[in-house]
Structures are given as C-alpha cells and as structure tokens.
mmCIF file of C-alpha atoms in Angstrom:
data_model
loop_
_atom_site.group_PDB
_atom_site.id
_atom_site.type_symbol
_atom_site.label_atom_id
_atom_site.label_comp_id
_atom_site.label_asym_id
_atom_site.label_seq_id
_atom_site.Cartn_x
_atom_site.Cartn_y
_atom_site.Cartn_z
ATOM 1 C CA MET S 149 7.839 -9.356 -19.467
ATOM 2 C CA ALA S 150 5.527 -6.716 -18.111
ATOM 3 C CA ALA S 151 7.155 -3.574 -16.816
ATOM 4 C CA VAL S 152 7.035 -3.145 -13.000
ATOM 5 C CA ALA S 153 7.236 0.054 -11.047
ATOM 6 C CA ALA S 154 7.467 0.254 -7.241
ATOM 7 C CA LEU S 155 5.626 3.177 -5.593
ATOM 8 C CA ILE S 156 6.785 4.112 -2.118
ATOM 9 C CA PRO S 157 4.743 6.848 -0.428
ATOM 10 C CA ALA S 158 6.791 8.477 2.373
ATOM 11 C CA TYR S 159 6.327 11.049 5.058
ATOM 12 C CA ASN S 160 9.199 11.898 7.338
ATOM 13 C CA GLU S 161 11.014 8.563 6.813
ATOM 14 C CA GLU S 162 14.596 9.723 6.484
ATOM 15 C CA ASP S 163 15.836 7.122 8.996
ATOM 16 C CA VAL S 164 14.721 4.124 6.932
ATOM 17 C CA ILE S 165 13.885 5.202 3.398
ATOM 18 C CA SER S 166 17.371 4.484 2.063
ATOM 19 C CA ASP S 167 17.290 0.873 3.191
ATOM 20 C CA THR S 168 13.779 0.416 1.810
ATOM 21 C CA VAL S 169 14.693 1.870 -1.637
ATOM 22 C CA LYS S 170 17.861 -0.310 -1.893
ATOM 23 C CA ALA S 171 15.945 -3.411 -0.914
ATOM 24 C CA VAL S 172 13.151 -2.787 -3.444
ATOM 25 C CA ALA S 173 15.658 -1.885 -6.186
ATOM 26 C CA SER S 174 17.382 -5.267 -5.661
ATOM 27 C CA ILE S 175 14.187 -7.193 -6.475
ATOM 28 C CA PRO S 176 14.491 -8.917 -9.943
ATOM 29 C CA GLY S 177 11.994 -7.507 -12.432
ATOM 30 C CA ILE S 178 11.697 -4.052 -10.862
ATOM 31 C CA ASP S 179 12.125 -1.465 -13.662
ATOM 32 C CA GLU S 180 11.809 1.734 -11.573
ATOM 33 C CA VAL S 181 11.545 2.789 -7.983
ATOM 34 C CA ILE S 182 9.485 5.927 -7.337
ATOM 35 C CA VAL S 183 9.366 7.553 -3.910
ATOM 36 C CA ILE S 184 6.488 10.008 -3.391
ATOM 37 C CA ASP S 185 7.528 12.475 -0.598
ATOM 38 C CA ASP S 186 4.220 13.431 0.828
ATOM 39 C CA GLY S 187 5.210 16.850 2.258
ATOM 40 C CA SER S 188 7.975 15.567 4.509
ATOM 41 C CA GLN S 189 9.795 18.067 6.784
ATOM 42 C CA ASP S 190 12.975 16.035 7.009
ATOM 43 C CA GLY S 191 15.542 14.620 4.629
ATOM 44 C CA THR S 192 13.337 11.873 3.086
ATOM 45 C CA SER S 193 13.698 13.164 -0.484
ATOM 46 C CA SER S 194 17.485 13.513 -0.433
ATOM 47 C CA LYS S 195 17.961 10.149 1.220
ATOM 48 C CA ALA S 196 15.695 8.508 -1.307
ATOM 49 C CA GLU S 197 17.468 10.125 -4.247
ATOM 50 C CA ASP S 198 20.853 9.141 -2.848
ATOM 51 C CA ALA S 199 19.640 5.565 -2.640
ATOM 52 C CA GLY S 200 18.668 5.586 -6.391
ATOM 53 C CA ALA S 201 14.929 6.306 -6.358
ATOM 54 C CA ARG S 202 13.186 8.799 -8.565
ATOM 55 C CA VAL S 203 11.459 11.208 -6.202
ATOM 56 C CA VAL S 204 8.135 12.997 -6.638
ATOM 57 C CA ARG S 205 7.719 15.824 -4.101
ATOM 58 C CA LEU S 206 4.374 17.014 -2.932
ATOM 59 C CA LYS S 207 4.340 20.458 -1.439
ATOM 60 C CA ARG S 208 2.030 19.525 1.423
ATOM 61 C CA ASN S 209 0.954 16.321 3.146
ATOM 62 C CA ARG S 210 -1.963 15.072 1.090
ATOM 63 C CA GLY S 211 -2.322 11.535 2.349
ATOM 64 C CA LYS S 212 -1.412 8.055 1.125
ATOM 65 C CA GLY S 213 -4.003 7.762 -1.640
ATOM 66 C CA ALA S 214 -3.074 11.141 -3.204
ATOM 67 C CA ALA S 215 0.604 10.263 -2.981
ATOM 68 C CA LEU S 216 0.066 6.954 -4.766
ATOM 69 C CA ASN S 217 -1.903 8.732 -7.519
ATOM 70 C CA ALA S 218 0.891 11.268 -7.953
ATOM 71 C CA GLY S 219 3.366 8.365 -8.306
ATOM 72 C CA LEU S 220 1.175 6.460 -10.723
ATOM 73 C CA ALA S 221 1.043 9.485 -13.013
ATOM 74 C CA GLN S 222 4.859 9.314 -13.364
ATOM 75 C CA THR S 223 5.012 5.744 -14.838
ATOM 76 C CA ASN S 224 3.517 3.689 -17.605
ATOM 77 C CA ALA S 225 4.367 0.421 -15.939
ATOM 78 C CA GLU S 226 1.817 -2.365 -16.330
ATOM 79 C CA ILE S 227 2.288 -3.724 -12.819
ATOM 80 C CA ILE S 228 2.508 -1.496 -9.707
ATOM 81 C CA LEU S 229 4.183 -2.697 -6.562
ATOM 82 C CA MET S 230 3.030 -0.761 -3.479
ATOM 83 C CA VAL S 231 5.569 -0.652 -0.686
ATOM 84 C CA ASP S 232 5.417 1.186 2.654
ATOM 85 C CA ALA S 233 8.448 3.376 3.305
ATOM 86 C CA ASP S 234 9.210 1.931 6.741
ATOM 87 C CA LEU S 235 9.872 -1.659 5.681
ATOM 88 C CA GLY S 236 13.598 -1.174 5.545
ATOM 89 C CA SER S 237 15.633 -4.081 4.288
ATOM 90 C CA SER S 238 12.740 -6.485 4.760
ATOM 91 C CA ALA S 239 11.173 -4.939 1.658
ATOM 92 C CA VAL S 240 13.160 -7.378 -0.457
ATOM 93 C CA HIS S 241 10.582 -10.077 0.498
ATOM 94 C CA ALA S 242 7.995 -8.153 -1.519
ATOM 95 C CA ALA S 243 9.475 -9.932 -4.551
ATOM 96 C CA LYS S 244 7.117 -12.828 -3.956
ATOM 97 C CA LEU S 245 4.180 -10.532 -4.549
ATOM 98 C CA LEU S 246 5.271 -10.208 -8.235
ATOM 99 C CA SER S 247 5.467 -13.911 -8.990
ATOM 100 C CA PRO S 248 1.709 -14.612 -9.490
ATOM 101 C CA MET S 249 1.353 -11.313 -11.321
ATOM 102 C CA LEU S 250 4.121 -11.928 -13.816
ATOM 103 C CA VAL S 251 2.852 -15.432 -14.758
ATOM 104 C CA GLY S 252 -0.696 -14.197 -15.140
ATOM 105 C CA ASP S 253 -2.251 -15.989 -12.137
ATOM 106 C CA ALA S 254 -3.429 -12.858 -10.233
ATOM 107 C CA ASP S 255 -4.563 -9.289 -10.811
ATOM 108 C CA MET S 256 -3.653 -8.231 -7.298
ATOM 109 C CA SER S 257 -1.493 -9.896 -4.642
ATOM 110 C CA ILE S 258 -1.512 -8.887 -1.032
ATOM 111 C CA ALA S 259 1.148 -9.463 1.606
ATOM 112 C CA VAL S 260 -0.039 -10.974 4.906
ATOM 113 C CA MET S 261 2.232 -9.739 7.694
ATOM 114 C CA GLN S 262 2.483 -10.920 11.236
ATOM 115 C CA PRO S 263 3.087 -8.378 14.045
ATOM 116 C CA PRO S 264 6.157 -9.076 16.196
ATOM 117 C CA ALA S 265 5.756 -11.271 19.307
ATOM 118 C CA GLY S 266 4.562 -9.250 22.302
ATOM 119 C CA HIS S 267 3.337 -6.395 20.180
ATOM 120 C CA ARG S 268 0.402 -4.482 21.679
ATOM 121 C CA GLY S 269 -1.442 -2.604 18.997
ATOM 122 C CA GLY S 270 -4.857 -1.079 19.082
ATOM 123 C CA PHE S 271 -8.125 -2.831 19.887
ATOM 124 C CA GLY S 272 -8.801 -4.178 16.392
ATOM 125 C CA CYS S 273 -11.618 -1.729 15.521
ATOM 126 C CA VAL S 274 -10.070 -0.548 12.259
ATOM 127 C CA MET S 275 -9.221 -4.090 11.143
ATOM 128 C CA LYS S 276 -12.744 -5.337 12.061
ATOM 129 C CA LEU S 277 -14.365 -2.468 10.110
ATOM 130 C CA SER S 278 -12.181 -3.161 7.053
ATOM 131 C CA LYS S 279 -12.807 -6.925 7.124
ATOM 132 C CA TRP S 280 -16.546 -6.315 7.499
ATOM 133 C CA ALA S 281 -16.577 -3.866 4.607
ATOM 134 C CA VAL S 282 -14.629 -6.176 2.326
ATOM 135 C CA LYS S 283 -16.927 -9.121 3.154
ATOM 136 C CA LYS S 284 -20.116 -7.051 2.681
ATOM 137 C CA TYR S 285 -19.176 -5.183 -0.491
ATOM 138 C CA GLY S 286 -16.489 -7.414 -1.997
ATOM 139 C CA GLY S 287 -18.244 -10.657 -1.222
ATOM 140 C CA SER S 288 -15.147 -12.494 0.183
ATOM 141 C CA GLU S 289 -13.155 -12.700 3.359
ATOM 142 C CA VAL S 290 -9.485 -11.682 3.301
ATOM 143 C CA ALA S 291 -6.879 -11.906 5.999
ATOM 144 C CA ALA S 292 -5.106 -8.610 5.442
ATOM 145 C CA PRO S 293 -7.443 -5.955 3.949
ATOM 146 C CA LEU S 294 -5.282 -3.187 5.445
ATOM 147 C CA SER S 295 -1.955 -4.433 4.067
ATOM 148 C CA GLY S 296 -0.132 -1.674 2.232
ATOM 149 C CA GLN S 297 2.182 -4.159 0.602
ATOM 150 C CA ARG S 298 0.624 -5.361 -2.646
ATOM 151 C CA ALA S 299 1.105 -5.693 -6.372
ATOM 152 C CA ILE S 300 -1.674 -4.715 -8.704
ATOM 153 C CA ARG S 301 -2.169 -4.322 -12.389
ATOM 154 C CA ARG S 302 -2.409 -0.861 -13.770
ATOM 155 C CA SER S 303 -5.534 -1.774 -15.688
ATOM 156 C CA VAL S 304 -7.270 -2.677 -12.390
ATOM 157 C CA ILE S 305 -6.330 0.637 -10.804
ATOM 158 C CA GLN S 306 -7.645 2.472 -13.845
ATOM 159 C CA LYS S 307 -10.882 0.402 -13.779
ATOM 160 C CA LEU S 308 -11.363 1.431 -10.181
ATOM 161 C CA GLY S 309 -10.803 5.150 -10.968
ATOM 162 C CA GLY S 310 -7.411 5.392 -9.301
ATOM 163 C CA PHE S 311 -6.399 5.113 -5.643
ATOM 164 C CA ALA S 312 -8.945 6.220 -2.950
ATOM 165 C CA ASP S 313 -8.100 9.130 -0.742
ATOM 166 C CA GLY S 314 -6.245 8.833 2.515
ATOM 167 C CA PHE S 315 -5.885 5.677 4.538
ATOM 168 C CA GLY S 316 -8.877 3.976 3.029
ATOM 169 C CA VAL S 317 -6.840 3.171 -0.076
ATOM 170 C CA GLU S 318 -6.229 -0.516 0.784
ATOM 171 C CA THR S 319 -9.768 -1.301 1.748
ATOM 172 C CA ALA S 320 -11.068 0.453 -1.336
ATOM 173 C CA LEU S 321 -8.614 -1.516 -3.576
ATOM 174 C CA THR S 322 -9.621 -4.835 -2.012
ATOM 175 C CA ILE S 323 -13.377 -4.189 -2.312
ATOM 176 C CA GLY S 324 -13.054 -2.816 -5.852
ATOM 177 C CA ALA S 325 -10.910 -5.722 -7.116
ATOM 178 C CA LEU S 326 -13.182 -8.386 -5.615
ATOM 179 C CA ARG S 327 -16.334 -6.605 -6.731
ATOM 180 C CA GLY S 328 -14.954 -6.283 -10.224
ATOM 181 C CA GLY S 329 -14.249 -10.032 -10.466
ATOM 182 C CA PHE S 330 -10.437 -9.625 -10.507
ATOM 183 C CA ARG S 331 -8.263 -12.351 -9.121
ATOM 184 C CA VAL S 332 -6.901 -11.560 -5.674
ATOM 185 C CA VAL S 333 -4.336 -13.698 -3.793
ATOM 186 C CA GLU S 334 -2.826 -13.287 -0.345
ATOM 187 C CA ILE S 335 0.790 -14.331 0.381
ATOM 188 C CA PRO S 336 2.311 -14.588 3.891
ATOM 189 C CA LEU S 337 5.580 -12.703 3.941
ATOM 190 C CA PRO S 338 8.245 -11.963 6.655
ATOM 191 C CA LEU S 339 7.972 -8.230 6.138
ATOM 192 C CA THR S 340 8.602 -5.961 9.144
ATOM 193 C CA HIS S 341 7.738 -2.330 9.735
ATOM 194 C CA ARG S 342 6.906 0.146 12.449
ATOM 195 C CA TYR S 343 3.669 -0.650 14.225
ATOM 196 C CA THR S 344 1.618 2.037 15.864
ATOM 197 C CA GLY S 345 1.384 1.724 19.648
ATOM 198 C CA ARG S 346 -1.195 2.789 22.182
ATOM 199 C CA ASP S 347 0.022 6.378 22.706
ATOM 200 C CA TRP S 348 -1.886 9.365 21.497
ATOM 201 C CA ARG S 349 -0.171 9.360 18.123
ATOM 202 C CA GLY S 350 -1.213 5.760 17.606
ATOM 203 C CA PHE S 351 -4.818 6.426 18.463
ATOM 204 C CA ALA S 352 -4.864 9.572 16.289
ATOM 205 C CA HIS S 353 -3.553 7.518 13.363
ATOM 206 C CA ARG S 354 -6.214 4.817 13.908
ATOM 207 C CA LEU S 355 -8.954 7.416 14.107
ATOM 208 C CA ARG S 356 -7.912 8.748 10.711
ATOM 209 C CA GLN S 357 -7.855 5.252 9.333
ATOM 210 C CA PHE S 358 -11.277 4.487 10.753
ATOM 211 C CA TRP S 359 -12.698 7.631 9.307
ATOM 212 C CA ASP S 360 -11.223 7.055 5.900
ATOM 213 C CA ILE S 361 -12.577 3.491 5.806
ATOM 214 C CA LEU S 362 -15.971 4.754 6.837
ATOM 215 C CA LYS S 363 -15.920 6.964 3.752
ATOM 216 C CA VAL S 364 -15.095 3.918 1.595
ATOM 217 C CA VAL S 365 -18.067 2.143 3.239
ATOM 218 C CA TRP S 366 -20.322 5.116 2.480
ATOM 219 C CA ARG S 367 -19.294 5.226 -1.196
ATOM 220 C CA ASN S 368 -19.833 1.488 -1.643
ATOM 221 C CA SER S 369 -23.187 1.584 0.156
ATOM 222 C CA ARG S 370 -24.456 3.964 -2.569
ATOM 223 C CA LYS S 371 -23.495 1.554 -5.342
ATOM 224 C CA LYS S 372 -25.812 -1.162 -6.616
ATOM 225 C CA LEU S 373 -24.597 -4.517 -5.280
#
C-alpha cells in the first residue's frame, strides 16, 4: 500500500490543533502526521507535539503554500493528505479522500464542504474568481476549488513544481491537475471548520486570497493553452 503523510499547516491554532492531529492520526492508512507551524505566536507547536505530530517550525509566517512545501520536504510519502488545522475532530472524515487514491481511481481528491446553516460569509467574489480561473485554464467546472482538504499524489505535486505561494495554492493545484490530464474527483464530506465572517479580519483574509488567486491567473495566462 502506498505511504500516506498528512500535512497540516497551522498558524496560531493552539485551541484546536490537538483535536485535529488526533483525528487525523486515527485515520487508517496514515503513516505520519506533520504539522507545519507557520510562525505561530502561541502554543501551536507544543500542543501538536503533545498530540503526537511531528512538527516543522517556520521562524516567520510565510503563508500556506510555503508551509506545505516545507512539510513536503520532510516526507517521502507517495500520497499527501492536506488538512486545515481548524477542522478539529471532524478531520476524521478526511479518510474518505484516501479511498479513491489508494485503489488507483484518482490522482487528486477534493472535499466538498457545506457551510453551517445561517452562516453569513463574504460576497462570493473569491469563490467566483477561483471557479472562473479553474474553468478557463483547467477546462472543467469544480464545486470546491478553494477546498483545503484534499489528497494528492506526490508525483502530481512534483509535476506542478510544488505548492503555489500563499492562499492561491488550492486554485493552482486544481488548475494544474486538470490541465495536466490528471484524474480529479470531488467528495462531499461533513467536515467543519472556522469560517471567516464579515468583520475586518474576514475581509482582510479574503483580500489576500483574491490577490493570491489573481497571481495564479496571471501565471496561467502566460502559459500556452
């Protein structure tokens, strides 16, 4: 059976990282759990270590893509499970992302998550941009191009040149995999995590996402379709 490593990028997630690590570690087939502490200023690293994860510490906050690349460099696993740090105990449901990978039916599997009832997020600009970019440059429509919960073959990541910088990582992975002819599947899962609201922090986060996805669009626009 192919070796599987879970990569969990984390920034100031001491309140939930322990539950996330334990849930991921309980998934059958997981060989190692690696938490990449992306310059946290709290007890994220110690909580992750106490929960049984191997921790890679970055001296400063470098963004999600850089954190994933740092974690990837620490493992030779053939299948990489990407998990957001704030999933908590619901992370156990990510097990279903591995099923099509382990039997050879997919090269990347993406979790489709539903926001909680009554949730008021942003205005959909980031999602619309990501879906448009995936359709234009990947040639297919996907339901969850921004989902950070996915399993992907190491060979695909290497073919794409590693993880893209910042918060454009998921959009870049989706476009790259589709454009490269790799098999991509989406799986609805009852995963739950913290959703950004409509306060200034939420808008600042979405602005960073939007900018990083624009950079992905720019890079792909310069490639021959």
